[in-house]
Short mmCIF file of C-alpha atoms and ligand atoms in Angstrom, two decimals:
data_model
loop_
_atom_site.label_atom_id
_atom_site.label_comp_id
_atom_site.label_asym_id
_atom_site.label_seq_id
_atom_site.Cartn_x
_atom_site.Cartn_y
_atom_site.Cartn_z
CA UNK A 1 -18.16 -16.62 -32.44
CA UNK A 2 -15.99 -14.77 -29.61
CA UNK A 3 -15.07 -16.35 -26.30
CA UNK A 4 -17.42 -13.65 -24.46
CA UNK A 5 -20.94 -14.24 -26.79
CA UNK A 6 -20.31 -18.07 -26.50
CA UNK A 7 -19.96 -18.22 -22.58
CA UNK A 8 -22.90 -15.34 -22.45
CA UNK A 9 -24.61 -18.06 -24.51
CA UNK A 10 -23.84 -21.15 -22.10
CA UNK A 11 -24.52 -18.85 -18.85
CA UNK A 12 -28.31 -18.17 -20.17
CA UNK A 13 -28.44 -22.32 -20.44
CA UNK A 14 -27.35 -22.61 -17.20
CA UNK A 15 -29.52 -20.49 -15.52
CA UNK A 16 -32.29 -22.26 -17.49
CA UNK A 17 -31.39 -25.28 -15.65
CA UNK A 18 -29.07 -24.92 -12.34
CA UNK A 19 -30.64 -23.43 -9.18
CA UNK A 20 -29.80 -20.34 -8.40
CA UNK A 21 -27.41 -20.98 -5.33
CA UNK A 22 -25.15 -23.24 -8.10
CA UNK A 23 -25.07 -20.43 -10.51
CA UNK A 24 -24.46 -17.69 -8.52
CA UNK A 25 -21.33 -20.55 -6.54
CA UNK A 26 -20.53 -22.18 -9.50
CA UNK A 27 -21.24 -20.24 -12.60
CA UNK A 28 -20.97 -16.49 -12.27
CA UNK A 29 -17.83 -16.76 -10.67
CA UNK A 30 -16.11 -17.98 -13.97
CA UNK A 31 -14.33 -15.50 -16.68
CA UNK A 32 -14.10 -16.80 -20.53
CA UNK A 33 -10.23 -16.22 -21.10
CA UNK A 34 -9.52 -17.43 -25.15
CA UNK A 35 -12.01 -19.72 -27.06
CA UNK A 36 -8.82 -21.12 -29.80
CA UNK A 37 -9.38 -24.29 -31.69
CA UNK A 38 -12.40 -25.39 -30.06
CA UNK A 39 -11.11 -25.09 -26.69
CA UNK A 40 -12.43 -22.54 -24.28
CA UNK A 41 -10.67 -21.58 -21.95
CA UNK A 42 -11.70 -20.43 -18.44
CA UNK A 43 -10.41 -18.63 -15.34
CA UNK A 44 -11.98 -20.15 -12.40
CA UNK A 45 -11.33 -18.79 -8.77
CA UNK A 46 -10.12 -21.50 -6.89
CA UNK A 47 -8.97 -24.89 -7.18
CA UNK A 48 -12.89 -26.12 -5.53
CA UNK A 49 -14.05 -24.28 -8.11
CA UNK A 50 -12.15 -26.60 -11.18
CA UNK A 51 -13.30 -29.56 -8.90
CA UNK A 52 -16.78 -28.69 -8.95
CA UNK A 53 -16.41 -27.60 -12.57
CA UNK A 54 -14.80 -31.04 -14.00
CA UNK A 55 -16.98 -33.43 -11.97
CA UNK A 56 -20.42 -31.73 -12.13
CA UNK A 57 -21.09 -29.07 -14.60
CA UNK A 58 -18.44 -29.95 -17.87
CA UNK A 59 -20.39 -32.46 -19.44
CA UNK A 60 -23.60 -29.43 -19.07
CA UNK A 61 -21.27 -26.79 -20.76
CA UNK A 62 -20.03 -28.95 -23.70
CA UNK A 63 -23.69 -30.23 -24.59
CA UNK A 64 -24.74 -26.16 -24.39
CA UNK A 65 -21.63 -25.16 -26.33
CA UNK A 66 -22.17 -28.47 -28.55
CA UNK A 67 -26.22 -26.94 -28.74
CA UNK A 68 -24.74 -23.49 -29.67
CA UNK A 69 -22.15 -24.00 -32.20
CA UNK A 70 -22.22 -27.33 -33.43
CA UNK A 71 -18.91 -27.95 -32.74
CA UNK A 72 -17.33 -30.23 -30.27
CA UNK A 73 -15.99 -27.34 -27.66
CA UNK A 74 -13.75 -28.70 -24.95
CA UNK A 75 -13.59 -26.50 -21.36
CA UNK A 76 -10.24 -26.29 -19.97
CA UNK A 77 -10.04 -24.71 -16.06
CA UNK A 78 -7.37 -22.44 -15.34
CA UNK A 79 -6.74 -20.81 -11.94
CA UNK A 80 -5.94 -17.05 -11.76
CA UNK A 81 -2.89 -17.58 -9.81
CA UNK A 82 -1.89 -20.29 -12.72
CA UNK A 83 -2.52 -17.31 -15.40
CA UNK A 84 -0.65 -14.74 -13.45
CA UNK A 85 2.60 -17.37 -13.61
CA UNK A 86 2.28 -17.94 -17.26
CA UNK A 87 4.25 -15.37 -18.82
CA UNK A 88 1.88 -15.32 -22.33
CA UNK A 89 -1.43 -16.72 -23.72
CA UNK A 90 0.42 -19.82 -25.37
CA UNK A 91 1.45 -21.07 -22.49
CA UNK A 92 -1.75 -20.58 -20.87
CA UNK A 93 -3.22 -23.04 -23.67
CA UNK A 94 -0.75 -25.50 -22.07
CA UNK A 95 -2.44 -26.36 -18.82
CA UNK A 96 -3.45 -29.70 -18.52
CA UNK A 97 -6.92 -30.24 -18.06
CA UNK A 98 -6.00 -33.08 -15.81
CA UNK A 99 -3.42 -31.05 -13.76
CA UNK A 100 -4.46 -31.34 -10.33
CA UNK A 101 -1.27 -31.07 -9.07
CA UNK A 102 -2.35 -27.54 -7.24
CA UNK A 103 -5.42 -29.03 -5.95
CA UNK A 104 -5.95 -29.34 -2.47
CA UNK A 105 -7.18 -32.54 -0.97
CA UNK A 106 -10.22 -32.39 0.05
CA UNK A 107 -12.59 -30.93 -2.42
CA UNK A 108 -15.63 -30.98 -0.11
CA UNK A 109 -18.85 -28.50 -0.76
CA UNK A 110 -19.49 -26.65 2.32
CA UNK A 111 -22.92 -26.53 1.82
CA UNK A 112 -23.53 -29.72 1.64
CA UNK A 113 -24.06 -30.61 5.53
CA UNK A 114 -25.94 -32.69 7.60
CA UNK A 115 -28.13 -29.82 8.97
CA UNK A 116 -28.87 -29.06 5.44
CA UNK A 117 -30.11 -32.39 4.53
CA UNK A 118 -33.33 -33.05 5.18
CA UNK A 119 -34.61 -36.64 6.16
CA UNK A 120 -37.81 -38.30 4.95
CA UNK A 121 -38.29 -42.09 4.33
CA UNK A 122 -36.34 -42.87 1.18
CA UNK A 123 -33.14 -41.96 2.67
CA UNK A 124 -33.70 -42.36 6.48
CA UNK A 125 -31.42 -45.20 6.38
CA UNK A 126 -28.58 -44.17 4.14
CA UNK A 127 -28.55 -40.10 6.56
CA UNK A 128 -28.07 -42.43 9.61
CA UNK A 129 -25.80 -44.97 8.34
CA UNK A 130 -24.03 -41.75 7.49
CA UNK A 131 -24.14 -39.96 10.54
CA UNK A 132 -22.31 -43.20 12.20
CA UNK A 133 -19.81 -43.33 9.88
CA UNK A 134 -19.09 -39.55 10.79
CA UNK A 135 -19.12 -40.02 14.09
CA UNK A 136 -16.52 -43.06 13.90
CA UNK A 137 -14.77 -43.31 10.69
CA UNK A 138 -13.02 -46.85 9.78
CA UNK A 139 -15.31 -48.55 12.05
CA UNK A 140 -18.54 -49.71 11.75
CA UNK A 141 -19.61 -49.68 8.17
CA UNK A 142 -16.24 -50.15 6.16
CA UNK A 143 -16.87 -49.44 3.45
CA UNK A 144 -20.28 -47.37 3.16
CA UNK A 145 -22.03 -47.53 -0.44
CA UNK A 146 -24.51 -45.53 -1.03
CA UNK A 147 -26.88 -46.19 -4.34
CA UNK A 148 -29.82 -45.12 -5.90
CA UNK A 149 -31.12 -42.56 -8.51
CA UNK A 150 -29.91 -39.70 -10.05
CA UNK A 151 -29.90 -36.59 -7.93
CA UNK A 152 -31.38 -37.90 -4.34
CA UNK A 153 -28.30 -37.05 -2.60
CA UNK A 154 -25.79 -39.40 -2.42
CA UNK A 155 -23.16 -36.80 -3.05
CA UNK A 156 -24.46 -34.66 -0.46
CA UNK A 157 -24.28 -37.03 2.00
CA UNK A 158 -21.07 -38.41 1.10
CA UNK A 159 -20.19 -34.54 1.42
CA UNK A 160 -22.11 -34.25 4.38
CA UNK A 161 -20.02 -37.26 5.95
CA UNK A 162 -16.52 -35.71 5.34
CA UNK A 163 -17.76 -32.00 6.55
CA UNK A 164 -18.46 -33.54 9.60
CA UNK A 165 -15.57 -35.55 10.39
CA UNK A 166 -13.08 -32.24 9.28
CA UNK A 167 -15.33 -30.26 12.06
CA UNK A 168 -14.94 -32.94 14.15
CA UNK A 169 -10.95 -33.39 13.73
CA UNK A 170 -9.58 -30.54 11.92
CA UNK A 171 -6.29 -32.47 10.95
CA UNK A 172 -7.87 -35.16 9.44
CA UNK A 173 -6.58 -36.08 5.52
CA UNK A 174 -10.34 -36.46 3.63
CA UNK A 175 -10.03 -37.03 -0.01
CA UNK A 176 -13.42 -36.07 -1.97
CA UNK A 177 -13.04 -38.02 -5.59
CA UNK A 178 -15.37 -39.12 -8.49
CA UNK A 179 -14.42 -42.69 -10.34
CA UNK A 180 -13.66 -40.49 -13.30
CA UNK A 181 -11.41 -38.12 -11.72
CA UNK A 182 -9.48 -41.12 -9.94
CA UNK A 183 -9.36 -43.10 -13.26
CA UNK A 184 -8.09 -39.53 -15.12
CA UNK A 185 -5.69 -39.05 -12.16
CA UNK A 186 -4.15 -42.32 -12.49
CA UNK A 187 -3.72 -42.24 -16.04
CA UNK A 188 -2.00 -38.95 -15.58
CA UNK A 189 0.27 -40.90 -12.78
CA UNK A 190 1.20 -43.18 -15.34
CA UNK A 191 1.97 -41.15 -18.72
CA UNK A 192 4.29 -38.55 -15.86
CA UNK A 193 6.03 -41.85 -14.22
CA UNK A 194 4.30 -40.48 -10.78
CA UNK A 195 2.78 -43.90 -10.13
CA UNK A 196 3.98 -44.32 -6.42
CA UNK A 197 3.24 -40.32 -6.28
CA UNK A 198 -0.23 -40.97 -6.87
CA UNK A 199 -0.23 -44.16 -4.68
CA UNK A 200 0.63 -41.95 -1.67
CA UNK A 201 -1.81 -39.62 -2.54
CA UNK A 202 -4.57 -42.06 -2.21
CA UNK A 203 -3.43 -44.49 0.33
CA UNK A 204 -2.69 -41.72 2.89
CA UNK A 205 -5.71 -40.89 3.72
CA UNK A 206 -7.86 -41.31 6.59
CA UNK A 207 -11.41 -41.14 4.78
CA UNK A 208 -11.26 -41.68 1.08
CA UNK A 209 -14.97 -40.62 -0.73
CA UNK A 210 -15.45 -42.13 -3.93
CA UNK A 211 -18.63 -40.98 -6.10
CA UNK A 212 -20.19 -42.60 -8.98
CA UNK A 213 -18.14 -45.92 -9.04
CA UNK A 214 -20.42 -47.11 -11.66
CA UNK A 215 -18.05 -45.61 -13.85
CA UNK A 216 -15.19 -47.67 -12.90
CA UNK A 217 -16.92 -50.32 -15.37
CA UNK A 218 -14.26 -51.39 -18.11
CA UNK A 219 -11.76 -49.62 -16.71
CA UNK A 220 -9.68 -53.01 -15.65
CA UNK A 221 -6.73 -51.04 -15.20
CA UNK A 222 -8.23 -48.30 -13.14
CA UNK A 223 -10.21 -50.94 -11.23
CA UNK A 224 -6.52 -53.06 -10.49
CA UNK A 225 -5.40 -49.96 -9.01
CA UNK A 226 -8.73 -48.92 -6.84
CA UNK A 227 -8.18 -52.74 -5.48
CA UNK A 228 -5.31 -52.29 -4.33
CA UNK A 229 -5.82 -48.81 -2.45
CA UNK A 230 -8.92 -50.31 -0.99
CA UNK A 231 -7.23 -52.68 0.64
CA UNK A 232 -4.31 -50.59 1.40
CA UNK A 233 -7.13 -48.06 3.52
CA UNK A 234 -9.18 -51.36 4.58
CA UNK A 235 -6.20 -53.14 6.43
CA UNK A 236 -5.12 -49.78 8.00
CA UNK A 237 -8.81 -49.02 9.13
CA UNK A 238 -9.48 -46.10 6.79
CA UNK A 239 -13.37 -45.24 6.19
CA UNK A 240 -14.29 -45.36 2.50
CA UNK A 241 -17.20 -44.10 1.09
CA UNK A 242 -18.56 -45.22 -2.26
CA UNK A 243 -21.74 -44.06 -3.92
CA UNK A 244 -23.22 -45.87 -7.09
CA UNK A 245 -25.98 -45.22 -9.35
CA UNK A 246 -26.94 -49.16 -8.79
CA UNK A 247 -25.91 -51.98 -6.49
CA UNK A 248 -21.82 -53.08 -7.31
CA UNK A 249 -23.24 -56.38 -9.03
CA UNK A 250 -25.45 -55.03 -11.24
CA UNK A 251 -22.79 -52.73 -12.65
CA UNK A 252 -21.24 -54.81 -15.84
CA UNK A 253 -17.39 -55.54 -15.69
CA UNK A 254 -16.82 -54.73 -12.54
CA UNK A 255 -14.25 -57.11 -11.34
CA UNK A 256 -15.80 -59.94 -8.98
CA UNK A 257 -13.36 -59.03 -6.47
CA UNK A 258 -14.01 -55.04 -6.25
CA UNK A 259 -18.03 -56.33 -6.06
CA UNK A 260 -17.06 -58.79 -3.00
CA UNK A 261 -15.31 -56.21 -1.24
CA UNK A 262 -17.49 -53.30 -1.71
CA UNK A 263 -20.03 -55.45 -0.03
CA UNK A 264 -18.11 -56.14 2.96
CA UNK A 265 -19.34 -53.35 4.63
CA UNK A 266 -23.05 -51.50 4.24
CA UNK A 267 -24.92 -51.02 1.44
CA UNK A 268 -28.07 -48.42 1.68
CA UNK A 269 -30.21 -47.08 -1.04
CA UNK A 270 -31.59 -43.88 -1.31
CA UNK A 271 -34.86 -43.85 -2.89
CA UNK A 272 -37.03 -41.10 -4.86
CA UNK A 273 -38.69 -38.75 -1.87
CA UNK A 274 -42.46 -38.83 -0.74
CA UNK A 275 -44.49 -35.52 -1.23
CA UNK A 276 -44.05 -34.89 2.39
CA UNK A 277 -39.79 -34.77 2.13
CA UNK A 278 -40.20 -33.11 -1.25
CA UNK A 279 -42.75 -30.36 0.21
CA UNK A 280 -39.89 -30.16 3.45
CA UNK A 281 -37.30 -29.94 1.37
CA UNK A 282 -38.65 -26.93 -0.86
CA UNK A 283 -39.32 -25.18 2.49
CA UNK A 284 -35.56 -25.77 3.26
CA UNK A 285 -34.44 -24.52 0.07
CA UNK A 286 -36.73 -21.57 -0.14
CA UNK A 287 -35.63 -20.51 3.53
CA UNK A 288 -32.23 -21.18 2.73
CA UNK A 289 -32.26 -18.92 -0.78
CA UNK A 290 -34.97 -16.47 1.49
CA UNK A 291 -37.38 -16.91 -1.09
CA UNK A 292 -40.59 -16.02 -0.32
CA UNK A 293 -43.17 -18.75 -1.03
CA UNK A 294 -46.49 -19.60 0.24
CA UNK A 295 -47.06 -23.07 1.51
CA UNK A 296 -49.61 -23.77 -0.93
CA UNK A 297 -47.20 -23.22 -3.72
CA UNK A 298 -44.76 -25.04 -1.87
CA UNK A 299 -47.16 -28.05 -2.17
CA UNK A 300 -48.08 -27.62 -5.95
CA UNK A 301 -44.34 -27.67 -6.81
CA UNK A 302 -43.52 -30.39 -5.00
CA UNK A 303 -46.87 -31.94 -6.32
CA UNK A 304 -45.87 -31.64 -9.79
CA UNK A 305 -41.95 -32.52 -9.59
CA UNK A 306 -42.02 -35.80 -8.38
CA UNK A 307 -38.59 -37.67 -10.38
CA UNK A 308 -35.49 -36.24 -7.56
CA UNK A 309 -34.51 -33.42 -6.04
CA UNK A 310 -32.30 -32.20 -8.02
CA UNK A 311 -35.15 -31.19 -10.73
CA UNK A 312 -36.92 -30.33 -7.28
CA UNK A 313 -34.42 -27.38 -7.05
CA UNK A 314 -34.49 -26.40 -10.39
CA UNK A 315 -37.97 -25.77 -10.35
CA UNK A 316 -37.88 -23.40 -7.30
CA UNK A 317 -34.79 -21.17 -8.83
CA UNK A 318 -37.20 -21.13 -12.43
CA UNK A 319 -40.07 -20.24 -10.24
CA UNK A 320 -37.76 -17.31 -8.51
CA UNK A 321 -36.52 -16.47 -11.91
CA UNK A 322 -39.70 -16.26 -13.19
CA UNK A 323 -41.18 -13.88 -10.44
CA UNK A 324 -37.94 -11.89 -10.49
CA UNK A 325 -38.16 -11.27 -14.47
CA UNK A 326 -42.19 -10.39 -13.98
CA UNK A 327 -41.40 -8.43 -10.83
CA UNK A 328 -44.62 -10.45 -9.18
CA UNK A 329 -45.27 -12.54 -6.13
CA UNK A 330 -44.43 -15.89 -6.06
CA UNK A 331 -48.04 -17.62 -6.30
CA UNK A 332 -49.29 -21.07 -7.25
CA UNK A 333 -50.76 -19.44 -10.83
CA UNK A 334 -47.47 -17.72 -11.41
CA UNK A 335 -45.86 -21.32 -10.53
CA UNK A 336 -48.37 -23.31 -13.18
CA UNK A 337 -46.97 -20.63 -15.35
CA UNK A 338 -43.67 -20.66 -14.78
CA UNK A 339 -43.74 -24.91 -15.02
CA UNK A 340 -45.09 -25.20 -18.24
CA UNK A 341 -41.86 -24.60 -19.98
CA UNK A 342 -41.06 -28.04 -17.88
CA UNK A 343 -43.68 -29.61 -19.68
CA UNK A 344 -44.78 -30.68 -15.99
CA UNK A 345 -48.48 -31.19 -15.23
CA UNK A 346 -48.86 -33.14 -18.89
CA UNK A 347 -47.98 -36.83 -18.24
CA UNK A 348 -44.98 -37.37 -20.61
CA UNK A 349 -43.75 -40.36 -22.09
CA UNK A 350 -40.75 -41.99 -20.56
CA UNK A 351 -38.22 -43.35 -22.92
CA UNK A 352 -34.63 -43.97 -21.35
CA UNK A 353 -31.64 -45.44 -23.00
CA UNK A 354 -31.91 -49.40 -21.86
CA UNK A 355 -35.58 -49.41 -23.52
CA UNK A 356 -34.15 -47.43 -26.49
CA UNK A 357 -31.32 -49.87 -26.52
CA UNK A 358 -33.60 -52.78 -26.69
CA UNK A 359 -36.41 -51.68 -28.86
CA UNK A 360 -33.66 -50.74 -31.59
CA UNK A 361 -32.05 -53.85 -31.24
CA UNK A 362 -35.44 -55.90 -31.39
CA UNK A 363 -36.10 -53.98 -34.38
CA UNK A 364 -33.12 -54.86 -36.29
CA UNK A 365 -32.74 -58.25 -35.32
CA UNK A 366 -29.52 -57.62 -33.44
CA UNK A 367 -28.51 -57.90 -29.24
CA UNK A 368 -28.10 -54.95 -27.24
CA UNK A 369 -24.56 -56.41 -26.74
CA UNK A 370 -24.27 -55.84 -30.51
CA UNK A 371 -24.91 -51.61 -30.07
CA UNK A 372 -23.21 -51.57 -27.43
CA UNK A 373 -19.84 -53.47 -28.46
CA UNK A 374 -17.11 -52.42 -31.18
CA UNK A 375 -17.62 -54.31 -34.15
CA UNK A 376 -17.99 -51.99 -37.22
CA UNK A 377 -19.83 -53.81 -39.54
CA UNK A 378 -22.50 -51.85 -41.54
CA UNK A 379 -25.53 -54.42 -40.36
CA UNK A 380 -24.43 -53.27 -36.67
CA UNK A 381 -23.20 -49.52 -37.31
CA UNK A 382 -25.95 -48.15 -38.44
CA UNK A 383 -28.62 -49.19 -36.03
CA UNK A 384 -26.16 -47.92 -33.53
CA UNK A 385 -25.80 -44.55 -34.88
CA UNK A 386 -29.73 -44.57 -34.56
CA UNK A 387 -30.25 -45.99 -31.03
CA UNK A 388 -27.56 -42.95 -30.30
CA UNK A 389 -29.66 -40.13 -32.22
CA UNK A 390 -32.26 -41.44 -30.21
CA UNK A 391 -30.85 -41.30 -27.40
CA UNK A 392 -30.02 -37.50 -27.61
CA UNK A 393 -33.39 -36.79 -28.94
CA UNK A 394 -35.66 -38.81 -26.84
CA UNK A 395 -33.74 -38.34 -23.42
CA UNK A 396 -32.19 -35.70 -21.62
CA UNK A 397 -29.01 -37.68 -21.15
CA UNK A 398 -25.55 -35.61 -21.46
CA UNK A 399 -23.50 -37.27 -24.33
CA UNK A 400 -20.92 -38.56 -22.39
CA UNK A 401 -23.56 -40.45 -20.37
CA UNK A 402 -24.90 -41.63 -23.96
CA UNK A 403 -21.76 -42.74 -24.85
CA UNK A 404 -21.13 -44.58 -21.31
CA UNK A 405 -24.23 -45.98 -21.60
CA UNK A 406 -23.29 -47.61 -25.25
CA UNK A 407 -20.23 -49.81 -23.88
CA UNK A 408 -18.36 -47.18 -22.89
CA UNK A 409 -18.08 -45.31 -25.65
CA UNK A 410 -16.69 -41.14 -25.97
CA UNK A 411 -19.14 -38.49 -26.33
CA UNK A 412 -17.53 -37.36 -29.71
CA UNK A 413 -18.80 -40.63 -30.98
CA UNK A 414 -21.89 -40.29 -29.87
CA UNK A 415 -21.98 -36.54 -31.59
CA UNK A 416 -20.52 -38.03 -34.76
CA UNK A 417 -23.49 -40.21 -34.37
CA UNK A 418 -26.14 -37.50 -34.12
CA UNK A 419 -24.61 -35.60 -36.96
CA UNK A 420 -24.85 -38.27 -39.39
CA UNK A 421 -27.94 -39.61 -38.78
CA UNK A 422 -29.31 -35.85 -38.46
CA UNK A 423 -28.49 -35.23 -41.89
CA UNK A 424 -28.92 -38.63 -43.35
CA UNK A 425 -32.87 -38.70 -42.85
CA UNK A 426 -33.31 -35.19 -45.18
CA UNK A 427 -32.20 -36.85 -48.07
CA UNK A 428 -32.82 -40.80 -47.08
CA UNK A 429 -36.98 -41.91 -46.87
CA UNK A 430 -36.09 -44.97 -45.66
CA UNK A 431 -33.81 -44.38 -42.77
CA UNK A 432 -36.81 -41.44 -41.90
CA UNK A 433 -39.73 -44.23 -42.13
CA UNK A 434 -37.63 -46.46 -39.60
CA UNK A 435 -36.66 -43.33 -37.42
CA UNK A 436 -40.66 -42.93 -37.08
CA UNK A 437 -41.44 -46.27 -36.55
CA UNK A 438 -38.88 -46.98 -34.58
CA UNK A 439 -39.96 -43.09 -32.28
CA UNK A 440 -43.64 -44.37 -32.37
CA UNK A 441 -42.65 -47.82 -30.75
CA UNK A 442 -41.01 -46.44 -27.58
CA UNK A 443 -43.46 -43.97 -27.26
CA UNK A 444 -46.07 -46.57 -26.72
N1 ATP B 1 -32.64 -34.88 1.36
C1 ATP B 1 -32.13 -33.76 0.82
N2 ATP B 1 -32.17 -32.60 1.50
C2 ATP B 1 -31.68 -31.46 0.97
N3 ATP B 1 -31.11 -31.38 -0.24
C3 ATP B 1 -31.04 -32.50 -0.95
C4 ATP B 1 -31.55 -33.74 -0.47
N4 ATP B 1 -31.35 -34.68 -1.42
C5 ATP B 1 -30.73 -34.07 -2.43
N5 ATP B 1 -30.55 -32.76 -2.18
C6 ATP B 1 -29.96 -31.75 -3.07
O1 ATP B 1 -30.25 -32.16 -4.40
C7 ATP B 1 -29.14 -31.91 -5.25
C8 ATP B 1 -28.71 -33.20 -5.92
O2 ATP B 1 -28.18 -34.05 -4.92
P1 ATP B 1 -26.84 -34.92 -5.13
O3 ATP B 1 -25.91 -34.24 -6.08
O4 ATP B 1 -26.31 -35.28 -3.79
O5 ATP B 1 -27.49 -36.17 -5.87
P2 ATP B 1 -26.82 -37.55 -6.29
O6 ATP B 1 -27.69 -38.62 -5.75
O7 ATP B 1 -25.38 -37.59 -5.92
O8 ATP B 1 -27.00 -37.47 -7.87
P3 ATP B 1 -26.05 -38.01 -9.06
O9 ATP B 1 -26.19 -39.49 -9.04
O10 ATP B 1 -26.65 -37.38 -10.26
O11 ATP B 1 -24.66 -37.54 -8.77
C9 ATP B 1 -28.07 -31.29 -4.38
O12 ATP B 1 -28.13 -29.89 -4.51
C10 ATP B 1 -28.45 -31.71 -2.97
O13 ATP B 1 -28.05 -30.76 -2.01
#
């Protein structure tokens, strides 16, 4: 397969499942330079772009290249300024992934605002502890955690929190960061000898936003050096920003000390939206994207999407896909329509990875510590490869959140997983019997 069919390919999977506004942003702006040895590379516009790309949408594109080919396809970012230095293609194949030596500081989405977020009771608390910490950074809540579910908006208004202050004060040094990114950074730090490079990076700014922390877990290294810039920023008064997918203490090995500290300051939770917020929030959108929908659509959509508001979005850009592609009004029977491919409407079972976890390990007489930990004995390595089939095939998990989810673990292993258990069960009864047993508990 060619670079061009292969990204085609990944684009139609993307527009299956991003709103419009992120692929038209995000996606269409990209151009498939080489796919060579499993690596596809491509150009992206500017250095936001490879932010955006690496924290929010890679995982996405190698589970749709993973879905396409079979193969284990990693995306490497390139800038078009980068390409026009690099004299030929090989050297082109050089750039780091990790090279964020060109990026600028503050990686903050635009769109993500204040005035764009819209307010409703499961996140009253966490916009307006927000909103102070705009207004005076480093002083009140120090630092600000914000937790909850996937897709509720933490990011945004973590985003929303460092647009404001920049508008506010222009000169001020923000630095927009995931845990992964931070952990990736540092590691680069180290293997270049840029150690007290990086340090100045981080501990000269005046707002530092940290997303996803939950992923700091294991990472004792990484975590040493986040304690250290934390208190670095904390003595001088810096604001930092932290969100979580779960309060600090429920995350495992997360140092006692980083859990103390995060809780000096505020911790707010963001919780799932009521129909009201979800039905205000499709208006927003729908304004926003000038779609034109009928309030009574508005209301079955956000009647029948009810998990966060990320799938919230997703719905409205399939809806406007939908009508598009039909050349029809956007009604609430052309929206029933245009759902069922969601499989909304039917109540579905809900299986996630902790109850997969648990009912495999119940099954096989083993602890969940066991699937999740290293040991490679058979009794333990096989019911692992099956809690991780099941985990792709029951839940619509990426595989690197699979493999987080199992200890830590890389998403290659969790692939290697799939593969053999995948082809195991044509030629093994057994392992198929337990595979069905083991489907028909959790669906229960
Ligand atoms: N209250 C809201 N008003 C408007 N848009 C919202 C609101 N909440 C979430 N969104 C939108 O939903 C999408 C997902 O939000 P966001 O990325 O901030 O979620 P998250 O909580 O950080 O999720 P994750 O934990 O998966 O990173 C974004 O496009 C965001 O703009």
């Amino acid at each position: 397969m060619n670079k061009d069919s292969l990204w085609e390919q990944i684009c139609e999977d993307f527009a299956n499942n991003v709103s419009t506004t992120t692929y038209s942003t995000w996606i269409e702006t990209v151009k498939p330079i080489s796919l060579e040895h499993n690596q596809l590379t491509l150009e992206l516009p500017s250095p936001l772009h490879r932010d955006y790309w690496k924290d929010k949408l890679a995982d996405q594109l190698v589970e749709y290249a993973y879905k396409i080919t079979k193969k284990d396809i990693a995306p490497k970012f390139v800038l078009e300024d980068e390409l026009k230095n690099k004299e030929d293609s090989s050297k082109v194949n050089n750039i780091d992934l990790n090279d964020d030596e060109s990026i600028s500081n503050t990686h903050l989405n635009p769109n993500y605002t204040f005035e764009s977020f819209v307010i409703g009771k499961g996140n009253q608390m966490a916009h307006a502890a927000a909103l102070v910490v705009s207004e005076d950074p480093g002083r009140m809540y120090n630092p600000l955690l914000l937790y909850g579910g996937v897709g509720l908006g933490k990011t945004h208004l973590m985003h929303a929190i460092g647009n404001k202050i920049i508008k506010d004060n222009p000169s001020a040094n923000i630095k927009y960061i995931t845990s992964e990114s931070f952990t990736n950074d540092f590691i680069n730090a180290i293997q270049r000898h840029k150690t007290e490079s990086f340090r100045q990076e981080y501990r000269n700014v005046d707002v530092l936003l940290v997303d996803d922390i939950q992923f700091f877990a294991d990472k004792d290294g990484t975590q040493e050096e986040f304690f250290h810039t934390f208190n670095d920023l904390y003595e001088n008064r810096k604001q930092i920003v932290l969100t979580s997918d779960r309060l600090p203490n429920e995350i495992s090995k997360l140092q006692d000390r980083l859990v103390s500290r995060f809780a000096w300051g505020l911790s707010v939770d963001i919780t799932p939206p009521d129909l009201e917020t979800r039905i205000a929030i499709l208006k927003t959108k729908a304004e926003a994207d000038n779609i034109d929908v009928p309030i009574d659509t508005l209301n079955y959509i956000a009647g029948q999407i009810d998990s966060n508001v990320r799938e919230l979005e997703g719905a409205l850009s399939r809806v406007q896909a939908f009508a598009k592609f039909k050349n029809v009004k956007i009604t609430t029977d052309l929206v029933s329509e245009a759902l069922k491919g969601l499989n909304k409407g039917e109540k579905k079972f809900e299986v996630n990875i902790d109850k997969i976890l648990q009912t495999v390990s119940m099954y096989f007489n083993l602890s969940v510590d066991d699937l999740k930990g290293k040991k490679r004995i058979q009794k333990i390595v096989i019911p692992r490869q099956i809690a991780m089939y099941l985990s792709r095939t029951m839940t619509n998990n990426s595989l690197p959140k699979i493999g987080n989810a199992f200890g830590g673990k890389d998403h290659t292993t969790v692939i290697h997983a799939y593969d053999k258990i995948s082809d195991e069960i044509k030629s093994n009864v057994n392992l198929q019997n337990k595979i069905d047993e083991l489907t028909e508990e959790l669906k229960r």
